[in-house]
XYZ file of C-alpha atoms in Angstrom:
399
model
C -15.414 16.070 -83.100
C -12.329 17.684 -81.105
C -14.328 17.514 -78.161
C -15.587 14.010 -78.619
C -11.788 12.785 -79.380
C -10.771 14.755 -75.890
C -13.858 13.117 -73.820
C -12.481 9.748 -75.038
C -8.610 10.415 -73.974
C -10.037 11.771 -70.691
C -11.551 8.671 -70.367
C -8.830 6.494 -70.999
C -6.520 8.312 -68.836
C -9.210 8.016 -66.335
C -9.207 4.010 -66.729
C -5.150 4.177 -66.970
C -5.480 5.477 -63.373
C -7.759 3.101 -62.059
C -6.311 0.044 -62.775
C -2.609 1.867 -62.092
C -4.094 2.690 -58.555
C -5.303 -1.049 -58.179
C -1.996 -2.601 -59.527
C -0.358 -0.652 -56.942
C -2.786 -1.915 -54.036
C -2.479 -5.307 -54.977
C 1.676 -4.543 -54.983
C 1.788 -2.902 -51.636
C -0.262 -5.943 -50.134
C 1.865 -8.361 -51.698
C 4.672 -6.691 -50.120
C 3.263 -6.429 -46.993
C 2.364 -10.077 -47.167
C 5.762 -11.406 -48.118
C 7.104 -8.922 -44.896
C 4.991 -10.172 -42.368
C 6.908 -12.638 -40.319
C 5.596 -16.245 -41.030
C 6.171 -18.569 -37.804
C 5.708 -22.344 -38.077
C 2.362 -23.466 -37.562
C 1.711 -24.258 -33.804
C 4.771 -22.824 -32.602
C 3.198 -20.147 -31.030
C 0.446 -22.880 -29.092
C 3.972 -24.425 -27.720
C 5.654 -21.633 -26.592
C 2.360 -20.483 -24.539
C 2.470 -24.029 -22.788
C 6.341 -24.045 -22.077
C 6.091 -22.431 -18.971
C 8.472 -19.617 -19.599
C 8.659 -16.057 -21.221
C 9.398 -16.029 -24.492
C 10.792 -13.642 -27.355
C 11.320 -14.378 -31.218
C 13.080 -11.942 -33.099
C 13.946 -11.172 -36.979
C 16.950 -11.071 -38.725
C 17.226 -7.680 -37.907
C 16.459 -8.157 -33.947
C 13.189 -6.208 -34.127
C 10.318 -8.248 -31.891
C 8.565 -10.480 -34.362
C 6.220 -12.071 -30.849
C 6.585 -11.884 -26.916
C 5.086 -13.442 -24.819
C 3.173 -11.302 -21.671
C 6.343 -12.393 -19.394
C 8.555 -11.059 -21.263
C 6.882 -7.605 -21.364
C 6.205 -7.853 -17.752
C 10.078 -8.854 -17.126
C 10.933 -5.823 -18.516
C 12.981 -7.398 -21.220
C 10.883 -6.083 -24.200
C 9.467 -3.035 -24.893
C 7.647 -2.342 -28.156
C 8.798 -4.019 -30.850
C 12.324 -4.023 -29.616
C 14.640 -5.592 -26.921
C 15.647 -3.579 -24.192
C 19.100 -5.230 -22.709
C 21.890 -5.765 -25.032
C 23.221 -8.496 -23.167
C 19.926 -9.902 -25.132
C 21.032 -8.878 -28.102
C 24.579 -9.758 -27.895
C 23.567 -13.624 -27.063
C 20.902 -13.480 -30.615
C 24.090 -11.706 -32.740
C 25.952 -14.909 -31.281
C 23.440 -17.439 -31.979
C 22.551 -15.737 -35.478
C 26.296 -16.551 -36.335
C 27.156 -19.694 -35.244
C 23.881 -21.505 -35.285
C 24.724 -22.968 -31.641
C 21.896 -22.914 -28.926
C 23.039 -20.516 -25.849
C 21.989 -20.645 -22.769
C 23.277 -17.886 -19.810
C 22.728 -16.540 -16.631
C 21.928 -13.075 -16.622
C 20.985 -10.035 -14.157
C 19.666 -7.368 -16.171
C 18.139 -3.770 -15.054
C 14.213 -3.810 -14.914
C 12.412 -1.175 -15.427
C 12.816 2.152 -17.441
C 14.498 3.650 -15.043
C 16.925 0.756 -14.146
C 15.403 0.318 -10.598
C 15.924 -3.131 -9.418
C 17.516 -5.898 -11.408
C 15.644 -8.869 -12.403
C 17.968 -12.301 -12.397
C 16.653 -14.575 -15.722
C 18.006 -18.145 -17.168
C 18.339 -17.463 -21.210
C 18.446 -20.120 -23.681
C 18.809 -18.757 -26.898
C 17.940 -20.441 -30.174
C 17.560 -20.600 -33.764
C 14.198 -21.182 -35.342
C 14.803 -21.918 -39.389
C 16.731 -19.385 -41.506
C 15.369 -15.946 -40.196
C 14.024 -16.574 -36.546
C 16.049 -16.814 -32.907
C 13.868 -17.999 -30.149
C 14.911 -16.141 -26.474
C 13.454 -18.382 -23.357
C 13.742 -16.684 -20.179
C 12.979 -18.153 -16.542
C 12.618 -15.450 -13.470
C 15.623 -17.120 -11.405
C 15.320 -14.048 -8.878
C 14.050 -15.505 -5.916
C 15.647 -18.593 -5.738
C 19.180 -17.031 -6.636
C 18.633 -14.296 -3.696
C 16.973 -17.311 -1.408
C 20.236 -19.281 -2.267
C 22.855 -16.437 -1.714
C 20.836 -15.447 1.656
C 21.694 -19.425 2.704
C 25.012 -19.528 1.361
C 26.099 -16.459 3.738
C 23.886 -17.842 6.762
C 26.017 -20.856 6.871
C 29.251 -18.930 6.525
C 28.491 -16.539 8.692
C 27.177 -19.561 11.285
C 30.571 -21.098 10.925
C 32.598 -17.961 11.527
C 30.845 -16.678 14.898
C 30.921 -20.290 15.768
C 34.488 -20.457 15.038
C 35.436 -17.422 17.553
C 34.039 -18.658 20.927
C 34.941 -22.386 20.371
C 38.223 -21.494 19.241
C 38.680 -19.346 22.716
C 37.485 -22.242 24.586
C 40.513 -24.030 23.229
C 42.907 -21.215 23.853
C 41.674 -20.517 27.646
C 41.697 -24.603 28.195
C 45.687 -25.012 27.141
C 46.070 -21.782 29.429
C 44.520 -23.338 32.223
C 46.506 -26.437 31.916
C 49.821 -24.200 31.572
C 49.013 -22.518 34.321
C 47.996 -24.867 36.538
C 50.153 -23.884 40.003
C 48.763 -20.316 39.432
C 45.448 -20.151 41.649
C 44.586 -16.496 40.624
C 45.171 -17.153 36.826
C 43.432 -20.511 36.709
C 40.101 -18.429 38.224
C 40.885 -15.684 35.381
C 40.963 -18.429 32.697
C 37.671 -19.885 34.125
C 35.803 -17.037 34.239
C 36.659 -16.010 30.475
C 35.817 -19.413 29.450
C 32.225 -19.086 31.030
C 31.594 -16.270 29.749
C 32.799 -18.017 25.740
C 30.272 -21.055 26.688
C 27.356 -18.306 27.548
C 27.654 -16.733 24.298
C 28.473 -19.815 22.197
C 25.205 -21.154 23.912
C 23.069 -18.541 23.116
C 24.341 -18.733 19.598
C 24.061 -22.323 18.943
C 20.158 -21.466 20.816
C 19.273 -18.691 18.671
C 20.118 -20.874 15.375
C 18.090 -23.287 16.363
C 15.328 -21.429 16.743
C 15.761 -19.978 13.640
C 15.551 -23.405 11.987
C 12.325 -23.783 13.802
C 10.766 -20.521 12.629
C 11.582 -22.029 9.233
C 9.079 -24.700 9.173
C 6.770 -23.077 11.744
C 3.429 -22.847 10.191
C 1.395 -20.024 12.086
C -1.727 -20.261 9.569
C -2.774 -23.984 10.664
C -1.310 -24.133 14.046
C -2.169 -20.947 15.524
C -4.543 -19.518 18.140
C -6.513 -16.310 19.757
C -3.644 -15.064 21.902
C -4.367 -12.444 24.601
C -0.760 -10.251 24.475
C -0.997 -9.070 27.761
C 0.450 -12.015 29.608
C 2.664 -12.576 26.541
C 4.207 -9.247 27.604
C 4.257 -10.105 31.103
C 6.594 -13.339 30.962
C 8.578 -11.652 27.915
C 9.585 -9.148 30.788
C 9.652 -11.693 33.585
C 12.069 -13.456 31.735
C 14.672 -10.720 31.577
C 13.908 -9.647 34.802
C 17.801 -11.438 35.953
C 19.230 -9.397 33.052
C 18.235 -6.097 34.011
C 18.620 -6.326 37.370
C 22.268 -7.388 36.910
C 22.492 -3.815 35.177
C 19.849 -2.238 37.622
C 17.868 -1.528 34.777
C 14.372 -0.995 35.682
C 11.521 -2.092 32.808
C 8.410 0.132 33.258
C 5.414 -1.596 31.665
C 2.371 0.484 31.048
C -1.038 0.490 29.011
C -2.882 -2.908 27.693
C -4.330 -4.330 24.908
C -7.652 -5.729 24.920
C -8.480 -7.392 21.750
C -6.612 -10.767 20.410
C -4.335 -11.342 17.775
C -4.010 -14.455 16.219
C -0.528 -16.572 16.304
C 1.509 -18.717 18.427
C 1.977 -17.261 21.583
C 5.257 -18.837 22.054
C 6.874 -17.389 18.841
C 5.115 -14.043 19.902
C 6.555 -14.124 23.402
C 9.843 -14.973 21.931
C 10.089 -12.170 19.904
C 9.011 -9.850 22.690
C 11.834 -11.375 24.919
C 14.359 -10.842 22.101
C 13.368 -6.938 21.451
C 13.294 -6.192 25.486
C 16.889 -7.767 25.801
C 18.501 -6.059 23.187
C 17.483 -2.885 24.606
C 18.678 -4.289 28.024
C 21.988 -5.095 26.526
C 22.199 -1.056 24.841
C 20.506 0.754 27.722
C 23.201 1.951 29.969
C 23.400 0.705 34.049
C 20.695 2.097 36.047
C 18.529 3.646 33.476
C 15.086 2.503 32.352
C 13.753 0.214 29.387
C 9.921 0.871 28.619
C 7.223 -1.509 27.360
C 4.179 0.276 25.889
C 1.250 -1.210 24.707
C -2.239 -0.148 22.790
C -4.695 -0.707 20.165
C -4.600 1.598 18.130
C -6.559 1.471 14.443
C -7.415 -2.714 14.765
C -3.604 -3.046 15.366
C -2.202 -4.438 18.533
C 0.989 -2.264 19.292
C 3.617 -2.688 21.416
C 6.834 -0.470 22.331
C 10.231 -1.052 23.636
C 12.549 1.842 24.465
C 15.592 2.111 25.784
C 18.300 5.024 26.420
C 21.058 3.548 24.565
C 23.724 5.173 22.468
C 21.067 5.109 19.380
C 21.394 3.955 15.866
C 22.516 6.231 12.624
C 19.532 6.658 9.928
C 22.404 4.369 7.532
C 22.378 1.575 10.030
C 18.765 1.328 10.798
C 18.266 -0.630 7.347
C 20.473 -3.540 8.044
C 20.218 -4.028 12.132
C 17.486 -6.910 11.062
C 19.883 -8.589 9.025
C 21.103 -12.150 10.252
C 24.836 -11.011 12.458
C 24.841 -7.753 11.203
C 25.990 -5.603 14.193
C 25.627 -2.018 14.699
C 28.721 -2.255 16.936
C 30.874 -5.472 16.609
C 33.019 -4.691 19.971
C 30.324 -3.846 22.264
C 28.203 -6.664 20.741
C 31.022 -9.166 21.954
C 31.010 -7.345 25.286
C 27.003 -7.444 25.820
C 27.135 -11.120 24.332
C 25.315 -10.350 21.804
C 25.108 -13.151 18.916
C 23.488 -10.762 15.430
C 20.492 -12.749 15.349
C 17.961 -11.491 18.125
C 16.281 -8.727 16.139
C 16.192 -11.169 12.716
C 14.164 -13.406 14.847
C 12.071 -11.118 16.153
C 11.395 -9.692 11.937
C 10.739 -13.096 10.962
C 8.027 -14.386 13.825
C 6.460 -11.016 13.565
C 6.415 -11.735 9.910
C 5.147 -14.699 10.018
C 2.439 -13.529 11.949
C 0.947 -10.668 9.674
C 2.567 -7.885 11.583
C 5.667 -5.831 11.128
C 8.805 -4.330 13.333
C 10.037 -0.800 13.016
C 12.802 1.470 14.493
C 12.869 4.612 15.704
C 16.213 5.935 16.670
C 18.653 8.735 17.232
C 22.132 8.411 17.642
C 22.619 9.876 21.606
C 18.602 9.505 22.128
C 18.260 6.192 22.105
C 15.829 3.676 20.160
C 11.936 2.810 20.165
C 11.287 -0.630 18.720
C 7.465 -0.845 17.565
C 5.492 -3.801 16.857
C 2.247 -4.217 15.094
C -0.112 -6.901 15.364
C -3.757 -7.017 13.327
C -6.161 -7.924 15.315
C -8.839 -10.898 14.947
C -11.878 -9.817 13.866
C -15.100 -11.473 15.264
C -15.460 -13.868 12.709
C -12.233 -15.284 13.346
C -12.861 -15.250 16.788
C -16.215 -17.431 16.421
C -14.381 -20.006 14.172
C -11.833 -20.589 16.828
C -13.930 -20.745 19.960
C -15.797 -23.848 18.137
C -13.723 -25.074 14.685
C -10.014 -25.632 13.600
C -8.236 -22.703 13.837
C -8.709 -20.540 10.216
C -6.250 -18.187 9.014
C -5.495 -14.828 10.444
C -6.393 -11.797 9.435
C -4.738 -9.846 6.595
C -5.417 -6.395 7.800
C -2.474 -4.089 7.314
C -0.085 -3.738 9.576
C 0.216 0.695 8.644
C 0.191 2.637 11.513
C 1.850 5.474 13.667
C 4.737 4.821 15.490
C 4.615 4.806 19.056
C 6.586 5.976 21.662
C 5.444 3.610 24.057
C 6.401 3.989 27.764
C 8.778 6.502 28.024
C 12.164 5.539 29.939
């Protein structure tokens, strides 16, 4: 009987636990329910059509949804925002109930390597939501700056030699009875028309390379007489220093492009080492295939450029040496041209350089393969070839 009465509590307690256990499931999921975040039906087909990277957040900030953007902007990761410039703008929003909307540039990556520039509008969605919409504003911000400081920079160097034109014409008129001063005068202000000439030229050929479209206009262009009237054409230049330009090796296979651009880029690189090489010294022009790319070399025996300076000489006016630069009549913009055509077509410009040792300028050109060179003997031209542009450096011909 004892044992029969201790089988039946057993049993009980048994049952007890069972339906303990279950009222304890069905608890914990109704908890879980109640704490999953609840977002208004088709919000989330919206947001995916808006265009735009998207976060929603709790009450708490933690990352209710993201959108792949905002992951890939760097502005989430896991369940939580990364920038507190973010969260600052939510707090705001959370408090006031006002929509926000900011500029921001905020650290990308881990790391905080590169900055990312992103339009946030910030709003509320019902009691316990705030909706973050962000729009990558990098490229046009950095496009925009870059224009902002061409044009000043246009109006300052064109402000130098046109205001010296004025100063050197009231001089000349004061000093009209005075032969030998009136021929000083005259000389100085030839020399300020020469350079703001060749400024006022090499802008507008930038504008041109803007809307310059080598993909549909271009051609098969053998570079050896591209070379040869580059270096024709500042034959007067070196001479003038007796600066010989030794021209060696060939290339045999075509690139595609505009030979024009291409020669003009070859005609800026040989007369800015004109302008650096010292009087009667040498300026080399090399020139192979080497690994389907089309190379070409330009050294001089200049003064050199530092390792810190060899970053920004392709940068629109930047000058490695302002003074001598107004001496050579050099206008800041030859080597950004020469970046941008070879750019444009595929290729890419390096420096080699050490201060005292002078510089090696190296251009690489891909080469067309056959197929390209079939469609252009007998269709429109089609686009070049997107081989890489890694290579060696060369030396070229040495000077």
């Amino acid at each position: 009987m004892i044992a029969l009465l201790a089988g039946l509590v057993g049993l009980l307690l048994g049952a007890f636990g069972v339906l303990a256990f279950r009222l304890s499931e069905r608890q914990r999921r109704h908890q879980i329910e109640v704490a999953e975040p609840t977002i208004r039906e088709g919000a989330a087909e919206v947001l995916s059509v808006v265009g735009r990277a998207y976060v929603i957040v709790d009450v708490i900030d933690g990352v209710v949804r993201a959108s792949p953007g905002a992951y890939a902007y760097g502005l989430v990761r896991g369940h939580t925002v990364v920038h507190k410039e973010l969260l600052e703008l939510t707090a705001r929003v959370r408090r006031d109930g006002v929509i926000e909307e900011r500029q921001l540039e905020l650290l990308r990556g881990p790391f905080g390597q590169g900055t990312i520039i992103v339009q946030v509008r910030v709003a509320p969605i019902g009691d316990d939501y705030i909706l973050l919409l962000a729009d990558d504003r990098t490229e046009i911000t950095r496009t925009e700056a870059m224009r902002n400081d061409f044009v000043a920079n246009v109006s300052h160097e064109l402000k130098t030699p046109v205001g010296a034109l004025s100063l050197l014409a009231e001089a000349i008129e004061g000093a009209a009875d005075d032969e030998t001063a009136v021929r000083r005068f005259a000389q100085r202000m030839q020399k300020e028309s020469s350079r703001l000439g060749a400024l006022v030229q090499d802008v507008i050929e930038l504008s041109r390379l803007q809307s310059a479209d080598v993909v549909q206009t271009g051609t098969a262009v053998d570079l050896n007489p591209v070379v040869a009237e580059a270096v024709d054409r500042n034959r007067l230049t070196a001479d003038s220093k007796d600066i010989e330009i030794v021209v060696g090796g060939s290339i045999e296979e075509k690139v595609y492009g505009d030979p024009d651009l291409l020669m003009t880029a070859l005609r800026n690189l040989i007369d800015n080492a004109i302008r650096y090489a010292p009087e009667h010294s040498k300026v080399g022009v090399g020139m192979r295939m080497r690994e389907g790319l089309a190379t070409i070399s330009v050294t001089d025996q200049g003064p050199g450029i530092t390792a810190e300076e060899q970053d920004r000489i392709f940068e629109r006016f930047y000058r490695v040496d302002a003074a001598r630069s107004r001496q050579t009549g050099g206008t800041g913009l030859g080597l950004s041209i020469v970046k941008h055509i070879i750019s444009q077509h595929g290729g890419e410009v390096s420096v080699w350089s050490q201060p005292g040792q002078g510089s090696t300028f190296t251009v690489r050109l891909p080469e067309m393969d056959q197929a390209e060179q079939d469609a252009e003997a007998g269709a429109p031209p089609a686009e070049p070839n997107k081989k890489g542009a890694n290579g060696a450096r060369e030396q070229g011909v040495t000077a």
